[in-house]
């Protein structure tokens, strides 16, 4: 999807997803999923044939299954949203994005890959040239914008093409940057996501240096942490360090320690949603880095984000 940089010379359009090319890429220490996803994103980031469906689709059939499932943000005018084919993705995400933002430059912060799944965190820098969905970028032509992006991928059974992609663009933060505070102003700072405070590469981690034993430990730790924090626990998980950093989208903000995280993230969530459950769809890890995607469900029995209780069962997709 829209979220990465860095061309992989072994994976060029047209010859890119052959099993031989993927094996060559993997021989250099990359997980299978990264070899496929990085090839696709090279085409996106380099704007290759971006507005020519015939030429673009001929390239992209090497990366995507025909019935690709792409889940993303809902917009009221349906100009941007979910897709169930490559053609729908081109019309309802790729083209609207490129007509809203001028020559976006993406920087990947974290990129995690396993055999069949990949996940990443990135941000793009651009200027507004038009609207996206019903977000009125046309009112701020030429102004700088930061686009926060989460992506999760699943490969097909053969491991050569992408079958599923969930992409979250922080539309609420796009509105915030345009002067629309559509969620209550949080006590924590909004609009900041920094790379990991480590020397593990940018994006982190460097696959060939990631320790599989660390990944096994990290996966168990993250699964336990998510279940404790969002379902069963009281307070935050013991897996967090006292000076931990938690980055949330617009409306949440950035917590710089456990006290802030418990007070401004977990407490409002637990007061707003009762009878919570967690459904993990993807949990992948490389070394000490993990990506998690799924749903938190709960009964809306308390005030949350300024919304009075509805007593409805709600499902919240998270990454």
GROMACS .gro file of C-alpha atoms in nm:
model
  319
    1UNK     CA    1   0.000   0.000   0.000
    2UNK     CA    2   0.101   0.357   0.046
    3UNK     CA    3   0.349   0.320   0.309
    4UNK     CA    4   0.712   0.254   0.241
    5UNK     CA    5   1.028   0.350   0.069
    6UNK     CA    6   1.350   0.178  -0.026
    7UNK     CA    7   1.366  -0.008  -0.355
    8UNK     CA    8   1.498  -0.360  -0.349
    9UNK     CA    9   1.712  -0.403  -0.661
   10UNK     CA   10   1.635  -0.772  -0.685
   11UNK     CA   11   1.264  -0.701  -0.703
   12UNK     CA   12   1.192  -0.495  -1.009
   13UNK     CA   13   0.850  -0.452  -1.175
   14UNK     CA   14   0.750  -0.723  -1.414
   15UNK     CA   15   0.985  -0.994  -1.285
   16UNK     CA   16   0.938  -0.926  -0.926
   17UNK     CA   17   0.739  -1.198  -0.763
   18UNK     CA   18   0.880  -1.500  -0.934
   19UNK     CA   19   0.974  -1.769  -0.681
   20UNK     CA   20   1.336  -1.743  -0.798
   21UNK     CA   21   1.356  -1.369  -0.724
   22UNK     CA   22   1.196  -1.416  -0.385
   23UNK     CA   23   1.444  -1.690  -0.299
   24UNK     CA   24   1.733  -1.463  -0.401
   25UNK     CA   25   1.595  -1.188  -0.177
   26UNK     CA   26   1.550  -1.428   0.114
   27UNK     CA   27   1.908  -1.553   0.069
   28UNK     CA   28   2.019  -1.202   0.166
   29UNK     CA   29   1.847  -1.241   0.505
   30UNK     CA   30   1.503  -1.092   0.434
   31UNK     CA   31   1.179  -1.269   0.539
   32UNK     CA   32   0.959  -1.382   0.251
   33UNK     CA   33   0.687  -1.129   0.328
   34UNK     CA   34   0.930  -0.834   0.319
   35UNK     CA   35   1.063  -0.948  -0.019
   36UNK     CA   36   0.714  -0.930  -0.169
   37UNK     CA   37   0.591  -0.617   0.009
   38UNK     CA   38   0.904  -0.409  -0.054
   39UNK     CA   39   0.886  -0.480  -0.425
   40UNK     CA   40   0.526  -0.358  -0.439
   41UNK     CA   41   0.594  -0.047  -0.235
   42UNK     CA   42   0.885   0.048  -0.460
   43UNK     CA   43   0.635   0.092  -0.743
   44UNK     CA   44   0.404   0.300  -0.521
   45UNK     CA   45   0.673   0.525  -0.377
   46UNK     CA   46   0.839   0.583  -0.712
   47UNK     CA   47   0.499   0.676  -0.863
   48UNK     CA   48   0.548   0.434  -1.152
   49UNK     CA   49   0.256   0.466  -1.399
   50UNK     CA   50   0.053   0.590  -1.102
   51UNK     CA   51  -0.241   0.729  -1.303
   52UNK     CA   52  -0.240   0.478  -1.593
   53UNK     CA   53  -0.462   0.184  -1.499
   54UNK     CA   54  -0.357  -0.039  -1.788
   55UNK     CA   55   0.016   0.001  -1.728
   56UNK     CA   56  -0.013   0.010  -1.349
   57UNK     CA   57  -0.232  -0.300  -1.325
   58UNK     CA   58   0.006  -0.494  -1.548
   59UNK     CA   59   0.281  -0.423  -1.295
   60UNK     CA   60   0.068  -0.478  -0.986
   61UNK     CA   61  -0.067  -0.818  -1.091
   62UNK     CA   62   0.280  -0.940  -1.000
   63UNK     CA   63   0.226  -0.829  -0.639
   64UNK     CA   64  -0.146  -0.864  -0.563
   65UNK     CA   65  -0.397  -1.146  -0.604
   66UNK     CA   66  -0.690  -1.038  -0.824
   67UNK     CA   67  -0.937  -1.053  -0.535
   68UNK     CA   68  -0.718  -0.857  -0.295
   69UNK     CA   69  -0.894  -0.761   0.027
   70UNK     CA   70  -0.794  -0.411   0.130
   71UNK     CA   71  -0.938  -0.260   0.447
   72UNK     CA   72  -0.890   0.106   0.530
   73UNK     CA   73  -1.060   0.420   0.658
   74UNK     CA   74  -1.429   0.482   0.600
   75UNK     CA   75  -1.522   0.818   0.449
   76UNK     CA   76  -1.878   0.958   0.427
   77UNK     CA   77  -1.866   1.017   0.050
   78UNK     CA   78  -1.715   0.670  -0.011
   79UNK     CA   79  -1.431   0.821  -0.217
   80UNK     CA   80  -1.185   0.638   0.006
   81UNK     CA   81  -1.237   0.306   0.180
   82UNK     CA   82  -1.238  -0.073   0.167
   83UNK     CA   83  -1.181  -0.267  -0.154
   84UNK     CA   84  -1.222  -0.628  -0.269
   85UNK     CA   85  -1.019  -0.616  -0.589
   86UNK     CA   86  -0.708  -0.448  -0.726
   87UNK     CA   87  -0.925  -0.228  -0.951
   88UNK     CA   88  -1.128  -0.103  -0.654
   89UNK     CA   89  -0.807  -0.033  -0.464
   90UNK     CA   90  -0.674   0.172  -0.756
   91UNK     CA   91  -0.997   0.376  -0.778
   92UNK     CA   92  -1.078   0.413  -0.408
   93UNK     CA   93  -0.736   0.453  -0.246
   94UNK     CA   94  -0.444   0.491  -0.484
   95UNK     CA   95  -0.588   0.763  -0.707
   96UNK     CA   96  -0.765   0.964  -0.430
   97UNK     CA   97  -0.445   0.966  -0.223
   98UNK     CA   98  -0.231   1.092  -0.509
   99UNK     CA   99  -0.484   1.362  -0.594
  100UNK     CA  100  -0.483   1.487  -0.234
  101UNK     CA  101  -0.109   1.489  -0.160
  102UNK     CA  102   0.175   1.610  -0.382
  103UNK     CA  103   0.464   1.365  -0.434
  104UNK     CA  104   0.452   1.214  -0.085
  105UNK     CA  105   0.786   1.109   0.063
  106UNK     CA  106   0.751   0.818   0.307
  107UNK     CA  107   0.981   0.719   0.592
  108UNK     CA  108   0.938   0.378   0.751
  109UNK     CA  109   1.003   0.368   1.127
  110UNK     CA  110   0.948  -0.003   1.197
  111UNK     CA  111   0.910  -0.287   0.946
  112UNK     CA  112   0.848  -0.640   1.076
  113UNK     CA  113   0.825  -0.951   0.860
  114UNK     CA  114   0.768  -1.322   0.905
  115UNK     CA  115   0.710  -1.593   0.644
  116UNK     CA  116   0.346  -1.508   0.564
  117UNK     CA  117   0.278  -1.169   0.729
  118UNK     CA  118   0.438  -0.826   0.746
  119UNK     CA  119   0.361  -0.506   0.935
  120UNK     CA  120   0.501  -0.156   0.940
  121UNK     CA  121   0.475   0.192   1.082
  122UNK     CA  122   0.555   0.489   0.856
  123UNK     CA  123   0.487   0.855   0.800
  124UNK     CA  124   0.468   1.056   0.481
  125UNK     CA  125   0.557   1.421   0.424
  126UNK     CA  126   0.380   1.613   0.149
  127UNK     CA  127   0.182   1.926   0.068
  128UNK     CA  128  -0.192   1.942   0.020
  129UNK     CA  129  -0.318   1.960  -0.339
  130UNK     CA  130  -0.679   1.846  -0.289
  131UNK     CA  131  -0.940   1.680  -0.068
  132UNK     CA  132  -0.922   1.322   0.055
  133UNK     CA  133  -1.261   1.175   0.132
  134UNK     CA  134  -1.440   1.464   0.300
  135UNK     CA  135  -1.123   1.607   0.457
  136UNK     CA  136  -1.094   1.953   0.291
  137UNK     CA  137  -0.731   1.963   0.188
  138UNK     CA  138  -0.827   2.192  -0.102
  139UNK     CA  139  -0.867   2.470   0.156
  140UNK     CA  140  -0.493   2.444   0.238
  141UNK     CA  141  -0.325   2.403  -0.100
  142UNK     CA  142   0.054   2.406  -0.068
  143UNK     CA  143   0.061   2.364   0.310
  144UNK     CA  144   0.279   2.090   0.459
  145UNK     CA  145   0.109   1.778   0.595
  146UNK     CA  146   0.228   1.470   0.786
  147UNK     CA  147   0.047   1.144   0.708
  148UNK     CA  148   0.067   0.866   0.969
  149UNK     CA  149   0.028   0.514   0.837
  150UNK     CA  150   0.002   0.159   0.973
  151UNK     CA  151   0.006  -0.140   0.735
  152UNK     CA  152  -0.048  -0.510   0.791
  153UNK     CA  153  -0.012  -0.768   0.512
  154UNK     CA  154  -0.089  -1.135   0.453
  155UNK     CA  155   0.049  -1.330   0.158
  156UNK     CA  156  -0.141  -1.585  -0.050
  157UNK     CA  157  -0.097  -1.961  -0.003
  158UNK     CA  158   0.193  -1.969  -0.248
  159UNK     CA  159   0.373  -1.690  -0.062
  160UNK     CA  160   0.431  -1.484  -0.377
  161UNK     CA  161   0.155  -1.221  -0.376
  162UNK     CA  162  -0.034  -1.008  -0.125
  163UNK     CA  163  -0.385  -1.134  -0.045
  164UNK     CA  164  -0.480  -0.897   0.238
  165UNK     CA  165  -0.376  -0.547   0.343
  166UNK     CA  166  -0.512  -0.342   0.631
  167UNK     CA  167  -0.398   0.019   0.614
  168UNK     CA  168  -0.484   0.281   0.872
  169UNK     CA  169  -0.417   0.641   0.777
  170UNK     CA  170  -0.477   0.869   1.074
  171UNK     CA  171  -0.758   1.074   0.918
  172UNK     CA  172  -0.839   1.231   1.255
  173UNK     CA  173  -0.485   1.368   1.269
  174UNK     CA  174  -0.517   1.498   0.911
  175UNK     CA  175  -0.826   1.689   1.027
  176UNK     CA  176  -0.638   1.814   1.334
  177UNK     CA  177  -0.361   1.953   1.114
  178UNK     CA  178  -0.625   2.142   0.914
  179UNK     CA  179  -0.765   2.296   1.234
  180UNK     CA  180  -1.053   2.055   1.304
  181UNK     CA  181  -1.037   1.905   1.656
  182UNK     CA  182  -1.303   1.638   1.599
  183UNK     CA  183  -1.218   1.443   1.916
  184UNK     CA  184  -1.180   1.599   2.263
  185UNK     CA  185  -0.837   1.755   2.302
  186UNK     CA  186  -0.628   1.501   2.499
  187UNK     CA  187  -0.401   1.588   2.789
  188UNK     CA  188  -0.115   1.416   2.606
  189UNK     CA  189   0.067   1.567   2.304
  190UNK     CA  190  -0.072   1.472   1.962
  191UNK     CA  191   0.094   1.429   1.625
  192UNK     CA  192   0.429   1.279   1.724
  193UNK     CA  193   0.569   0.932   1.652
  194UNK     CA  194   0.945   0.889   1.682
  195UNK     CA  195   1.168   0.600   1.569
  196UNK     CA  196   1.280   0.351   1.835
  197UNK     CA  197   1.556   0.474   2.067
  198UNK     CA  198   1.797   0.207   1.948
  199UNK     CA  199   2.072   0.137   1.696
  200UNK     CA  200   1.876  -0.138   1.520
  201UNK     CA  201   1.842   0.043   1.188
  202UNK     CA  202   1.576   0.263   1.032
  203UNK     CA  203   1.345   0.099   0.962
  204UNK     CA  204   1.405  -0.136   1.253
  205UNK     CA  205   1.495  -0.412   1.267
  206UNK     CA  206   1.764  -0.518   1.021
  207UNK     CA  207   1.628  -0.861   0.935
  208UNK     CA  208   1.954  -1.050   0.893
  209UNK     CA  209   2.067  -0.932   1.239
  210UNK     CA  210   1.740  -1.003   1.422
  211UNK     CA  211   1.764  -1.293   1.668
  212UNK     CA  212   1.483  -1.553   1.628
  213UNK     CA  213   1.507  -1.634   2.000
  214UNK     CA  214   1.428  -1.271   2.081
  215UNK     CA  215   1.128  -1.292   1.849
  216UNK     CA  216   0.989  -1.594   2.034
  217UNK     CA  217   1.021  -1.418   2.369
  218UNK     CA  218   0.879  -1.093   2.232
  219UNK     CA  219   0.572  -1.263   2.082
  220UNK     CA  220   0.478  -1.428   2.413
  221UNK     CA  221   0.540  -1.102   2.598
  222UNK     CA  222   0.330  -0.888   2.363
  223UNK     CA  223   0.040  -1.135   2.360
  224UNK     CA  224   0.034  -1.135   2.740
  225UNK     CA  225   0.070  -0.755   2.757
  226UNK     CA  226  -0.218  -0.686   2.517
  227UNK     CA  227  -0.449  -0.926   2.700
  228UNK     CA  228  -0.362  -0.775   3.038
  229UNK     CA  229  -0.387  -0.410   2.938
  230UNK     CA  230  -0.703  -0.428   2.726
  231UNK     CA  231  -0.899  -0.720   2.873
  232UNK     CA  232  -0.815  -0.871   3.210
  233UNK     CA  233  -0.578  -0.642   3.391
  234UNK     CA  234  -0.590  -0.377   3.660
  235UNK     CA  235  -0.322  -0.118   3.595
  236UNK     CA  236  -0.068  -0.163   3.318
  237UNK     CA  237   0.122  -0.481   3.237
  238UNK     CA  238   0.436  -0.563   3.434
  239UNK     CA  239   0.611  -0.601   3.097
  240UNK     CA  240   0.624  -0.222   3.057
  241UNK     CA  241   0.926  -0.034   3.189
  242UNK     CA  242   0.856   0.271   3.405
  243UNK     CA  243   0.987   0.508   3.137
  244UNK     CA  244   0.800   0.338   2.853
  245UNK     CA  245   0.663   0.539   2.559
  246UNK     CA  246   0.319   0.472   2.412
  247UNK     CA  247   0.221   0.641   2.087
  248UNK     CA  248  -0.146   0.691   2.008
  249UNK     CA  249  -0.322   0.857   1.720
  250UNK     CA  250  -0.508   1.187   1.736
  251UNK     CA  251  -0.738   1.194   2.038
  252UNK     CA  252  -0.504   0.968   2.239
  253UNK     CA  253  -0.161   1.131   2.226
  254UNK     CA  254   0.185   1.023   2.340
  255UNK     CA  255   0.233   0.882   2.690
  256UNK     CA  256   0.592   0.917   2.814
  257UNK     CA  257   0.573   0.684   3.117
  258UNK     CA  258   0.352   0.425   3.286
  259UNK     CA  259   0.170   0.681   3.497
  260UNK     CA  260   0.057   0.879   3.193
  261UNK     CA  261  -0.034   0.559   3.008
  262UNK     CA  262  -0.247   0.429   3.293
  263UNK     CA  263  -0.416   0.764   3.361
  264UNK     CA  264  -0.488   0.883   3.007
  265UNK     CA  265  -0.511   0.565   2.799
  266UNK     CA  266  -0.610   0.261   3.006
  267UNK     CA  267  -0.833   0.427   3.265
  268UNK     CA  268  -1.065   0.599   3.011
  269UNK     CA  269  -1.081   0.281   2.803
  270UNK     CA  270  -1.176   0.066   3.101
  271UNK     CA  271  -1.431   0.319   3.225
  272UNK     CA  272  -1.589   0.349   2.881
  273UNK     CA  273  -1.595  -0.015   2.772
  274UNK     CA  274  -1.690  -0.307   2.992
  275UNK     CA  275  -1.692  -0.682   2.925
  276UNK     CA  276  -1.398  -0.641   2.690
  277UNK     CA  277  -1.253  -0.909   2.462
  278UNK     CA  278  -0.945  -0.924   2.239
  279UNK     CA  279  -0.926  -1.093   1.899
  280UNK     CA  280  -0.575  -1.097   1.749
  281UNK     CA  281  -0.556  -1.146   1.373
  282UNK     CA  282  -0.182  -1.087   1.321
  283UNK     CA  283   0.102  -1.097   1.572
  284UNK     CA  284   0.439  -1.107   1.402
  285UNK     CA  285   0.784  -1.041   1.547
  286UNK     CA  286   1.140  -0.996   1.424
  287UNK     CA  287   1.399  -0.979   1.697
  288UNK     CA  288   1.267  -0.739   1.963
  289UNK     CA  289   1.008  -0.576   1.732
  290UNK     CA  290   0.648  -0.685   1.688
  291UNK     CA  291   0.336  -0.585   1.499
  292UNK     CA  292  -0.012  -0.668   1.627
  293UNK     CA  293  -0.346  -0.630   1.448
  294UNK     CA  294  -0.694  -0.725   1.560
  295UNK     CA  295  -1.009  -0.611   1.739
  296UNK     CA  296  -1.094  -0.497   2.090
  297UNK     CA  297  -1.465  -0.539   2.158
  298UNK     CA  298  -1.667  -0.421   2.456
  299UNK     CA  299  -1.997  -0.287   2.586
  300UNK     CA  300  -2.012   0.093   2.566
  301UNK     CA  301  -2.136   0.147   2.922
  302UNK     CA  302  -1.936   0.458   3.015
  303UNK     CA  303  -1.827   0.791   2.870
  304UNK     CA  304  -1.537   0.754   2.627
  305UNK     CA  305  -1.394   1.019   2.392
  306UNK     CA  306  -1.677   1.247   2.502
  307UNK     CA  307  -1.944   0.999   2.387
  308UNK     CA  308  -2.217   0.919   2.637
  309UNK     CA  309  -2.289   0.548   2.697
  310UNK     CA  310  -2.494   0.376   2.426
  311UNK     CA  311  -2.488   0.028   2.586
  312UNK     CA  312  -2.407  -0.107   2.240
  313UNK     CA  313  -2.148  -0.374   2.173
  314UNK     CA  314  -1.865  -0.206   1.979
  315UNK     CA  315  -1.571  -0.352   1.787
  316UNK     CA  316  -1.255  -0.141   1.762
  317UNK     CA  317  -0.992  -0.238   1.507
  318UNK     CA  318  -0.640  -0.167   1.631
  319UNK     CA  319  -0.281  -0.195   1.514
   0.00000   0.00000   0.00000
